[in-house]
Amino acid sequence: MTIVAPSLLAANFLNLGSECKMINDSVADWLHLDVMDGRFVPNISFGLPVVAQLRKASNKAFDVHLMIEEPERYAEDFKKAGADHLIVHFEACRHLHRNIQQIKALEMKAGVAINPHTPVELLEDILADVDQVLIMSVNPGFGGQHFIDHTYQKIRDLKKMIHDRGLNVLIEIDGGITLENAAAILHAGANVLVAGNTVFGSPNPKDTISRLKNS
Ligand code: DX5
Ligand code: ZN
């Protein structure tokens, strides 16, 4: 079953309450929350107080994507704010194994994200420890970018790595997902579709979420 995670980055920030209600009423599985620090990525989005307020309005699992340096400094705070999954970037973690154990000790699902230039093979020694791998299919920092086609090969390669090791790790794809390319992304082996502009920029976001779910 495909997991759909609308990315709040593309929502109307003046109406976060009603955007949450729309997601609650939809078949979305998770709410994807992009936290940016202006250092790891060249943009700043929103942080802990916003996540904590959203928690009161949302009944979906919070899939928190940390695009920040030194994520270990904030893992506990994100747990308190309501994160269910915490995803850290491979490129931002000098001690990734320790960071993943920290997230699991806080009783959250642990995810690792890789930028478009990072090969999936570099995850060989962490794969057994994570619940999900997020493959960035655009360069992180901004919504509304074009899907990088090389991602299809990365999905296939990661799928094989997971299968060969008999693991149960979800493959999550983030960036540039549309109603047109969703089926091909799933066919390559993805389990989770993150979508920002495709959902929030559509005339009927709830229907678009259903269509992604049934791609
Ligand atoms: C980008 C974020 C994405 C972003 C995707 O850095 O990680 O989650 O919101 O947006 P779309 O779906 O519009 O490409
Ligand atoms: Zn994201």
PDB file of C-alpha atoms and ligand atoms in Angstrom:
ATOM      1  CA  MET A   1       0.000   0.000   0.000  1.00  0.00           C
ATOM      2  CA  THR A   2       1.382   3.399  -0.994  1.00  0.00           C
ATOM      3  CA  ILE A   3       1.996   5.856   1.835  1.00  0.00           C
ATOM      4  CA  VAL A   4       1.218   9.467   0.944  1.00  0.00           C
ATOM      5  CA  ALA A   5       2.802  12.305   2.904  1.00  0.00           C
ATOM      6  CA  PRO A   6       1.728  15.821   1.855  1.00  0.00           C
ATOM      7  CA  SER A   7       4.503  18.336   2.501  1.00  0.00           C
ATOM      8  CA  LEU A   8       3.265  21.298   4.496  1.00  0.00           C
ATOM      9  CA  LEU A   9       5.960  23.536   2.980  1.00  0.00           C
ATOM     10  CA  ALA A  10       3.614  24.226   0.074  1.00  0.00           C
ATOM     11  CA  ALA A  11       0.587  24.989   2.285  1.00  0.00           C
ATOM     12  CA  ASN A  12      -0.881  28.424   2.925  1.00  0.00           C
ATOM     13  CA  PHE A  13       0.931  29.452   6.130  1.00  0.00           C
ATOM     14  CA  LEU A  14      -1.825  31.959   6.935  1.00  0.00           C
ATOM     15  CA  ASN A  15      -4.294  29.068   7.200  1.00  0.00           C
ATOM     16  CA  LEU A  16      -2.404  26.204   8.810  1.00  0.00           C
ATOM     17  CA  GLY A  17      -5.442  25.197  10.875  1.00  0.00           C
ATOM     18  CA  SER A  18      -7.669  24.644   7.864  1.00  0.00           C
ATOM     19  CA  GLU A  19      -4.823  23.042   5.889  1.00  0.00           C
ATOM     20  CA  CYS A  20      -4.457  20.528   8.759  1.00  0.00           C
ATOM     21  CA  LYS A  21      -8.182  19.878   8.742  1.00  0.00           C
ATOM     22  CA  MET A  22      -8.088  19.183   5.003  1.00  0.00           C
ATOM     23  CA  ILE A  23      -5.249  16.684   5.561  1.00  0.00           C
ATOM     24  CA  ASN A  24      -7.155  15.113   8.478  1.00  0.00           C
ATOM     25  CA  ASP A  25     -10.166  14.585   6.206  1.00  0.00           C
ATOM     26  CA  SER A  26      -8.033  13.107   3.413  1.00  0.00           C
ATOM     27  CA  VAL A  27      -6.553   9.634   2.895  1.00  0.00           C
ATOM     28  CA  ALA A  28      -3.049  10.998   3.578  1.00  0.00           C
ATOM     29  CA  ASP A  29      -1.046   8.720   5.877  1.00  0.00           C
ATOM     30  CA  TRP A  30       1.558  11.119   7.218  1.00  0.00           C
ATOM     31  CA  LEU A  31       2.126  14.876   7.333  1.00  0.00           C
ATOM     32  CA  HIS A  32       5.621  15.724   6.057  1.00  0.00           C
ATOM     33  CA  LEU A  33       7.230  18.664   7.862  1.00  0.00           C
ATOM     34  CA  ASP A  34      10.333  20.284   6.356  1.00  0.00           C
ATOM     35  CA  VAL A  35      12.523  21.976   8.940  1.00  0.00           C
ATOM     36  CA  MET A  36      15.334  24.123   7.483  1.00  0.00           C
ATOM     37  CA  ASP A  37      18.047  26.072   9.267  1.00  0.00           C
ATOM     38  CA  GLY A  38      19.484  28.329   6.561  1.00  0.00           C
ATOM     39  CA  ARG A  39      22.845  26.557   6.950  1.00  0.00           C
ATOM     40  CA  PHE A  40      22.452  22.985   5.753  1.00  0.00           C
ATOM     41  CA  VAL A  41      20.142  24.327   3.051  1.00  0.00           C
ATOM     42  CA  PRO A  42      19.893  27.876   1.685  1.00  0.00           C
ATOM     43  CA  ASN A  43      16.418  28.482   3.106  1.00  0.00           C
ATOM     44  CA  ILE A  44      14.659  28.791   6.474  1.00  0.00           C
ATOM     45  CA  SER A  45      11.204  27.285   6.917  1.00  0.00           C
ATOM     46  CA  PHE A  46       9.609  26.726  10.341  1.00  0.00           C
ATOM     47  CA  GLY A  47      10.634  25.117  13.602  1.00  0.00           C
ATOM     48  CA  LEU A  48       9.627  23.677  16.946  1.00  0.00           C
ATOM     49  CA  PRO A  49       6.794  26.028  18.043  1.00  0.00           C
ATOM     50  CA  VAL A  50       5.000  25.578  14.724  1.00  0.00           C
ATOM     51  CA  VAL A  51       5.322  21.781  14.883  1.00  0.00           C
ATOM     52  CA  ALA A  52       3.986  21.805  18.470  1.00  0.00           C
ATOM     53  CA  GLN A  53       0.935  23.870  17.448  1.00  0.00           C
ATOM     54  CA  LEU A  54       0.273  21.682  14.404  1.00  0.00           C
ATOM     55  CA  ARG A  55       0.287  18.640  16.690  1.00  0.00           C
ATOM     56  CA  LYS A  56      -2.903  19.929  18.342  1.00  0.00           C
ATOM     57  CA  ALA A  57      -4.677  20.227  14.980  1.00  0.00           C
ATOM     58  CA  SER A  58      -3.494  17.086  13.166  1.00  0.00           C
ATOM     59  CA  ASN A  59      -4.383  13.423  13.547  1.00  0.00           C
ATOM     60  CA  LYS A  60      -1.713  12.214  11.105  1.00  0.00           C
ATOM     61  CA  ALA A  61       1.745  10.846  11.896  1.00  0.00           C
ATOM     62  CA  PHE A  62       4.343  13.631  11.797  1.00  0.00           C
ATOM     63  CA  ASP A  63       7.163  12.830   9.382  1.00  0.00           C
ATOM     64  CA  VAL A  64       9.756  15.446  10.313  1.00  0.00           C
ATOM     65  CA  HIS A  65      12.510  16.022   7.736  1.00  0.00           C
ATOM     66  CA  LEU A  66      15.380  17.859   9.383  1.00  0.00           C
ATOM     67  CA  MET A  67      17.448  19.814   6.864  1.00  0.00           C
ATOM     68  CA  ILE A  68      19.643  21.190   9.612  1.00  0.00           C
ATOM     69  CA  GLU A  69      23.222  20.939  10.859  1.00  0.00           C
ATOM     70  CA  GLU A  70      23.842  19.096  14.136  1.00  0.00           C
ATOM     71  CA  PRO A  71      20.362  17.513  14.272  1.00  0.00           C
ATOM     72  CA  GLU A  72      21.310  15.640  17.459  1.00  0.00           C
ATOM     73  CA  ARG A  73      20.940  18.922  19.361  1.00  0.00           C
ATOM     74  CA  TYR A  74      17.215  19.016  18.634  1.00  0.00           C
ATOM     75  CA  ALA A  75      16.022  15.388  18.508  1.00  0.00           C
ATOM     76  CA  GLU A  76      14.553  15.449  21.996  1.00  0.00           C
ATOM     77  CA  ASP A  77      12.788  18.763  21.377  1.00  0.00           C
ATOM     78  CA  PHE A  78      11.188  17.438  18.197  1.00  0.00           C
ATOM     79  CA  LYS A  79       9.970  14.385  20.092  1.00  0.00           C
ATOM     80  CA  LYS A  80       8.359  16.714  22.638  1.00  0.00           C
ATOM     81  CA  ALA A  81       6.828  18.809  19.847  1.00  0.00           C
ATOM     82  CA  GLY A  82       5.097  15.725  18.456  1.00  0.00           C
ATOM     83  CA  ALA A  83       7.358  14.148  15.845  1.00  0.00           C
ATOM     84  CA  ASP A  84       6.620  10.486  15.106  1.00  0.00           C
ATOM     85  CA  HIS A  85       9.401  10.002  12.560  1.00  0.00           C
ATOM     86  CA  LEU A  86      12.643  11.962  12.605  1.00  0.00           C
ATOM     87  CA  ILE A  87      14.723  12.056   9.447  1.00  0.00           C
ATOM     88  CA  VAL A  88      18.292  13.364   9.480  1.00  0.00           C
ATOM     89  CA  HIS A  89      20.555  13.990   6.516  1.00  0.00           C
ATOM     90  CA  PHE A  90      23.475  11.659   5.840  1.00  0.00           C
ATOM     91  CA  GLU A  91      25.462  14.731   4.775  1.00  0.00           C
ATOM     92  CA  ALA A  92      24.772  16.557   8.065  1.00  0.00           C
ATOM     93  CA  CYS A  93      25.761  13.741  10.452  1.00  0.00           C
ATOM     94  CA  ARG A  94      29.374  13.037  11.363  1.00  0.00           C
ATOM     95  CA  HIS A  95      28.157  10.289  13.709  1.00  0.00           C
ATOM     96  CA  LEU A  96      25.119   9.019  11.872  1.00  0.00           C
ATOM     97  CA  HIS A  97      24.927   5.696  13.712  1.00  0.00           C
ATOM     98  CA  ARG A  98      24.859   7.494  17.059  1.00  0.00           C
ATOM     99  CA  ASN A  99      22.239   9.950  15.776  1.00  0.00           C
ATOM    100  CA  ILE A 100      19.991   7.100  14.603  1.00  0.00           C
ATOM    101  CA  GLN A 101      20.300   5.316  17.961  1.00  0.00           C
ATOM    102  CA  GLN A 102      19.399   8.575  19.718  1.00  0.00           C
ATOM    103  CA  ILE A 103      16.207   8.915  17.659  1.00  0.00           C
ATOM    104  CA  LYS A 104      15.226   5.296  18.357  1.00  0.00           C
ATOM    105  CA  ALA A 105      15.928   5.703  22.080  1.00  0.00           C
ATOM    106  CA  LEU A 106      13.456   8.607  22.009  1.00  0.00           C
ATOM    107  CA  GLU A 107      10.893   6.155  20.590  1.00  0.00           C
ATOM    108  CA  MET A 108      10.547   7.747  17.180  1.00  0.00           C
ATOM    109  CA  LYS A 109      10.939   6.048  13.816  1.00  0.00           C
ATOM    110  CA  ALA A 110      14.410   6.856  12.500  1.00  0.00           C
ATOM    111  CA  GLY A 111      15.077   7.935   8.947  1.00  0.00           C
ATOM    112  CA  VAL A 112      18.113   8.950   6.938  1.00  0.00           C
ATOM    113  CA  ALA A 113      17.889  11.300   3.941  1.00  0.00           C
ATOM    114  CA  ILE A 114      20.354  11.559   1.063  1.00  0.00           C
ATOM    115  CA  ASN A 115      20.890  14.434  -1.326  1.00  0.00           C
ATOM    116  CA  PRO A 116      20.808  13.839  -5.102  1.00  0.00           C
ATOM    117  CA  HIS A 117      24.618  13.493  -5.306  1.00  0.00           C
ATOM    118  CA  THR A 118      24.906  10.912  -2.506  1.00  0.00           C
ATOM    119  CA  PRO A 119      25.018   7.276  -3.707  1.00  0.00           C
ATOM    120  CA  VAL A 120      22.665   4.799  -2.020  1.00  0.00           C
ATOM    121  CA  GLU A 121      25.644   2.444  -1.611  1.00  0.00           C
ATOM    122  CA  LEU A 122      26.940   4.714   1.174  1.00  0.00           C
ATOM    123  CA  LEU A 123      23.976   3.547   3.273  1.00  0.00           C
ATOM    124  CA  GLU A 124      25.202  -0.055   3.332  1.00  0.00           C
ATOM    125  CA  ASP A 125      26.341   0.071   6.966  1.00  0.00           C
ATOM    126  CA  ILE A 126      23.351   1.982   8.359  1.00  0.00           C
ATOM    127  CA  LEU A 127      20.499   0.327   6.446  1.00  0.00           C
ATOM    128  CA  ALA A 128      19.763  -2.297   9.108  1.00  0.00           C
ATOM    129  CA  ASP A 129      19.363   0.424  11.749  1.00  0.00           C
ATOM    130  CA  VAL A 130      16.820   2.698  10.053  1.00  0.00           C
ATOM    131  CA  ASP A 131      13.068   2.516   9.490  1.00  0.00           C
ATOM    132  CA  GLN A 132      13.046   4.652   6.362  1.00  0.00           C
ATOM    133  CA  VAL A 133      15.400   6.086   3.744  1.00  0.00           C
ATOM    134  CA  LEU A 134      14.417   9.377   2.137  1.00  0.00           C
ATOM    135  CA  ILE A 135      15.912   9.891  -1.317  1.00  0.00           C
ATOM    136  CA  MET A 136      15.868  13.562  -2.292  1.00  0.00           C
ATOM    137  CA  SER A 137      14.701  13.788  -5.891  1.00  0.00           C
ATOM    138  CA  VAL A 138      15.460  17.540  -6.000  1.00  0.00           C
ATOM    139  CA  ASN A 139      18.122  19.537  -4.204  1.00  0.00           C
ATOM    140  CA  PRO A 140      16.734  20.226  -0.744  1.00  0.00           C
ATOM    141  CA  GLY A 141      15.638  23.668   0.343  1.00  0.00           C
ATOM    142  CA  PHE A 142      12.721  24.548  -1.874  1.00  0.00           C
ATOM    143  CA  GLY A 143       9.430  23.124  -3.099  1.00  0.00           C
ATOM    144  CA  GLY A 144       8.235  23.254  -6.680  1.00  0.00           C
ATOM    145  CA  GLN A 145      11.393  21.953  -8.375  1.00  0.00           C
ATOM    146  CA  HIS A 146      11.700  19.461 -11.216  1.00  0.00           C
ATOM    147  CA  PHE A 147      12.153  15.727 -10.419  1.00  0.00           C
ATOM    148  CA  ILE A 148      15.703  14.488 -11.131  1.00  0.00           C
ATOM    149  CA  ASP A 149      15.357  11.415 -13.376  1.00  0.00           C
ATOM    150  CA  HIS A 150      18.467   9.665 -12.016  1.00  0.00           C
ATOM    151  CA  THR A 151      16.378   9.041  -8.868  1.00  0.00           C
ATOM    152  CA  TYR A 152      14.683   6.076 -10.581  1.00  0.00           C
ATOM    153  CA  GLN A 153      17.976   4.176 -10.682  1.00  0.00           C
ATOM    154  CA  LYS A 154      18.705   5.047  -7.057  1.00  0.00           C
ATOM    155  CA  ILE A 155      15.313   3.674  -6.013  1.00  0.00           C
ATOM    156  CA  ARG A 156      15.924   0.409  -7.884  1.00  0.00           C
ATOM    157  CA  ASP A 157      19.420   0.036  -6.394  1.00  0.00           C
ATOM    158  CA  LEU A 158      18.215   0.760  -2.849  1.00  0.00           C
ATOM    159  CA  LYS A 159      15.291  -1.643  -3.254  1.00  0.00           C
ATOM    160  CA  LYS A 160      17.749  -4.388  -4.171  1.00  0.00           C
ATOM    161  CA  MET A 161      20.004  -3.584  -1.191  1.00  0.00           C
ATOM    162  CA  ILE A 162      17.019  -3.792   1.169  1.00  0.00           C
ATOM    163  CA  HIS A 163      15.735  -6.996  -0.416  1.00  0.00           C
ATOM    164  CA  ASP A 164      19.165  -8.697  -0.457  1.00  0.00           C
ATOM    165  CA  ARG A 165      19.531  -8.068   3.266  1.00  0.00           C
ATOM    166  CA  GLY A 166      15.994  -9.195   4.089  1.00  0.00           C
ATOM    167  CA  LEU A 167      15.237  -5.830   5.709  1.00  0.00           C
ATOM    168  CA  ASN A 168      12.010  -3.964   6.218  1.00  0.00           C
ATOM    169  CA  VAL A 169      12.960  -0.372   5.355  1.00  0.00           C
ATOM    170  CA  LEU A 170      10.616   2.083   3.665  1.00  0.00           C
ATOM    171  CA  ILE A 171      11.822   4.015   0.614  1.00  0.00           C
ATOM    172  CA  GLU A 172      10.522   7.586   0.673  1.00  0.00           C
ATOM    173  CA  ILE A 173      10.872   9.964  -2.276  1.00  0.00           C
ATOM    174  CA  ASP A 174      10.797  13.720  -1.805  1.00  0.00           C
ATOM    175  CA  GLY A 175      10.692  16.473  -4.398  1.00  0.00           C
ATOM    176  CA  GLY A 176       9.055  17.065  -7.762  1.00  0.00           C
ATOM    177  CA  ILE A 177       6.452  14.306  -7.451  1.00  0.00           C
ATOM    178  CA  THR A 178       3.436  14.826  -9.725  1.00  0.00           C
ATOM    179  CA  LEU A 179       0.346  12.869 -10.720  1.00  0.00           C
ATOM    180  CA  GLU A 180       2.233  12.077 -13.939  1.00  0.00           C
ATOM    181  CA  ASN A 181       5.405  10.556 -12.460  1.00  0.00           C
ATOM    182  CA  ALA A 182       3.985   8.965  -9.270  1.00  0.00           C
ATOM    183  CA  ALA A 183       3.260   5.582 -10.869  1.00  0.00           C
ATOM    184  CA  ALA A 184       6.779   5.260 -12.297  1.00  0.00           C
ATOM    185  CA  ILE A 185       8.311   6.178  -8.927  1.00  0.00           C
ATOM    186  CA  LEU A 186       6.234   3.476  -7.221  1.00  0.00           C
ATOM    187  CA  HIS A 187       7.034   0.988  -9.964  1.00  0.00           C
ATOM    188  CA  ALA A 188      10.758   1.556  -9.346  1.00  0.00           C
ATOM    189  CA  GLY A 189      10.210   0.472  -5.732  1.00  0.00           C
ATOM    190  CA  ALA A 190       9.218   3.489  -3.635  1.00  0.00           C
ATOM    191  CA  ASN A 191       6.836   3.077  -0.679  1.00  0.00           C
ATOM    192  CA  VAL A 192       6.265   6.688   0.396  1.00  0.00           C
ATOM    193  CA  LEU A 193       5.419   9.675  -1.818  1.00  0.00           C
ATOM    194  CA  VAL A 194       6.052  13.154  -0.390  1.00  0.00           C
ATOM    195  CA  ALA A 195       4.242  15.852  -2.352  1.00  0.00           C
ATOM    196  CA  GLY A 196       4.052  19.592  -1.718  1.00  0.00           C
ATOM    197  CA  ASN A 197       3.021  21.685  -4.687  1.00  0.00           C
ATOM    198  CA  THR A 198       1.192  18.837  -6.411  1.00  0.00           C
ATOM    199  CA  VAL A 199      -1.164  18.618  -3.406  1.00  0.00           C
ATOM    200  CA  PHE A 200      -1.476  22.190  -2.154  1.00  0.00           C
ATOM    201  CA  GLY A 201      -1.318  23.779  -5.605  1.00  0.00           C
ATOM    202  CA  SER A 202      -4.136  21.664  -6.988  1.00  0.00           C
ATOM    203  CA  PRO A 203      -7.782  22.798  -7.213  1.00  0.00           C
ATOM    204  CA  ASN A 204      -8.898  19.826  -5.088  1.00  0.00           C
ATOM    205  CA  PRO A 205      -6.069  18.801  -2.717  1.00  0.00           C
ATOM    206  CA  LYS A 206      -8.043  15.973  -1.071  1.00  0.00           C
ATOM    207  CA  ASP A 207      -8.802  14.408  -4.424  1.00  0.00           C
ATOM    208  CA  THR A 208      -5.151  14.822  -5.474  1.00  0.00           C
ATOM    209  CA  ILE A 209      -4.052  12.974  -2.316  1.00  0.00           C
ATOM    210  CA  SER A 210      -6.439  10.111  -3.226  1.00  0.00           C
ATOM    211  CA  ARG A 211      -5.083  10.024  -6.758  1.00  0.00           C
ATOM    212  CA  LEU A 212      -1.506   9.827  -5.489  1.00  0.00           C
ATOM    213  CA  LYS A 213      -2.542   7.049  -3.113  1.00  0.00           C
ATOM    214  CA  ASN A 214      -4.064   5.084  -5.991  1.00  0.00           C
ATOM    215  CA  SER A 215      -1.228   5.715  -8.474  1.00  0.00           C
TER     216      SER A 215
HETATM  217  C1  DX5 B   1      12.400  20.196  -0.264  1.00  0.00           C
HETATM  218  C2  DX5 B   1      11.520  19.476   0.721  1.00  0.00           C
HETATM  219  C3  DX5 B   1      10.331  18.853   0.114  1.00  0.00           C
HETATM  220  C4  DX5 B   1       9.410  19.793  -0.587  1.00  0.00           C
HETATM  221  C5  DX5 B   1       8.806  19.057  -1.756  1.00  0.00           C
HETATM  222  O1  DX5 B   1      13.585  20.555   0.336  1.00  0.00           O
HETATM  223  O2  DX5 B   1      12.247  18.456   1.387  1.00  0.00           O
HETATM  224  O3  DX5 B   1       9.613  18.074   1.094  1.00  0.00           O
HETATM  225  O4  DX5 B   1       8.390  20.291   0.237  1.00  0.00           O
HETATM  226  O5  DX5 B   1       8.051  19.938  -2.472  1.00  0.00           O
HETATM  227  P1  DX5 B   1       7.477  19.613  -3.925  1.00  0.00           P
HETATM  228  O6  DX5 B   1       6.631  18.384  -3.783  1.00  0.00           O
HETATM  229  O7  DX5 B   1       6.714  20.836  -4.259  1.00  0.00           O
HETATM  230  O8  DX5 B   1       8.661  19.381  -4.825  1.00  0.00           O
HETATM  231 ZN    ZN B   2      11.068  17.036   2.748  1.00  0.00          ZN
END
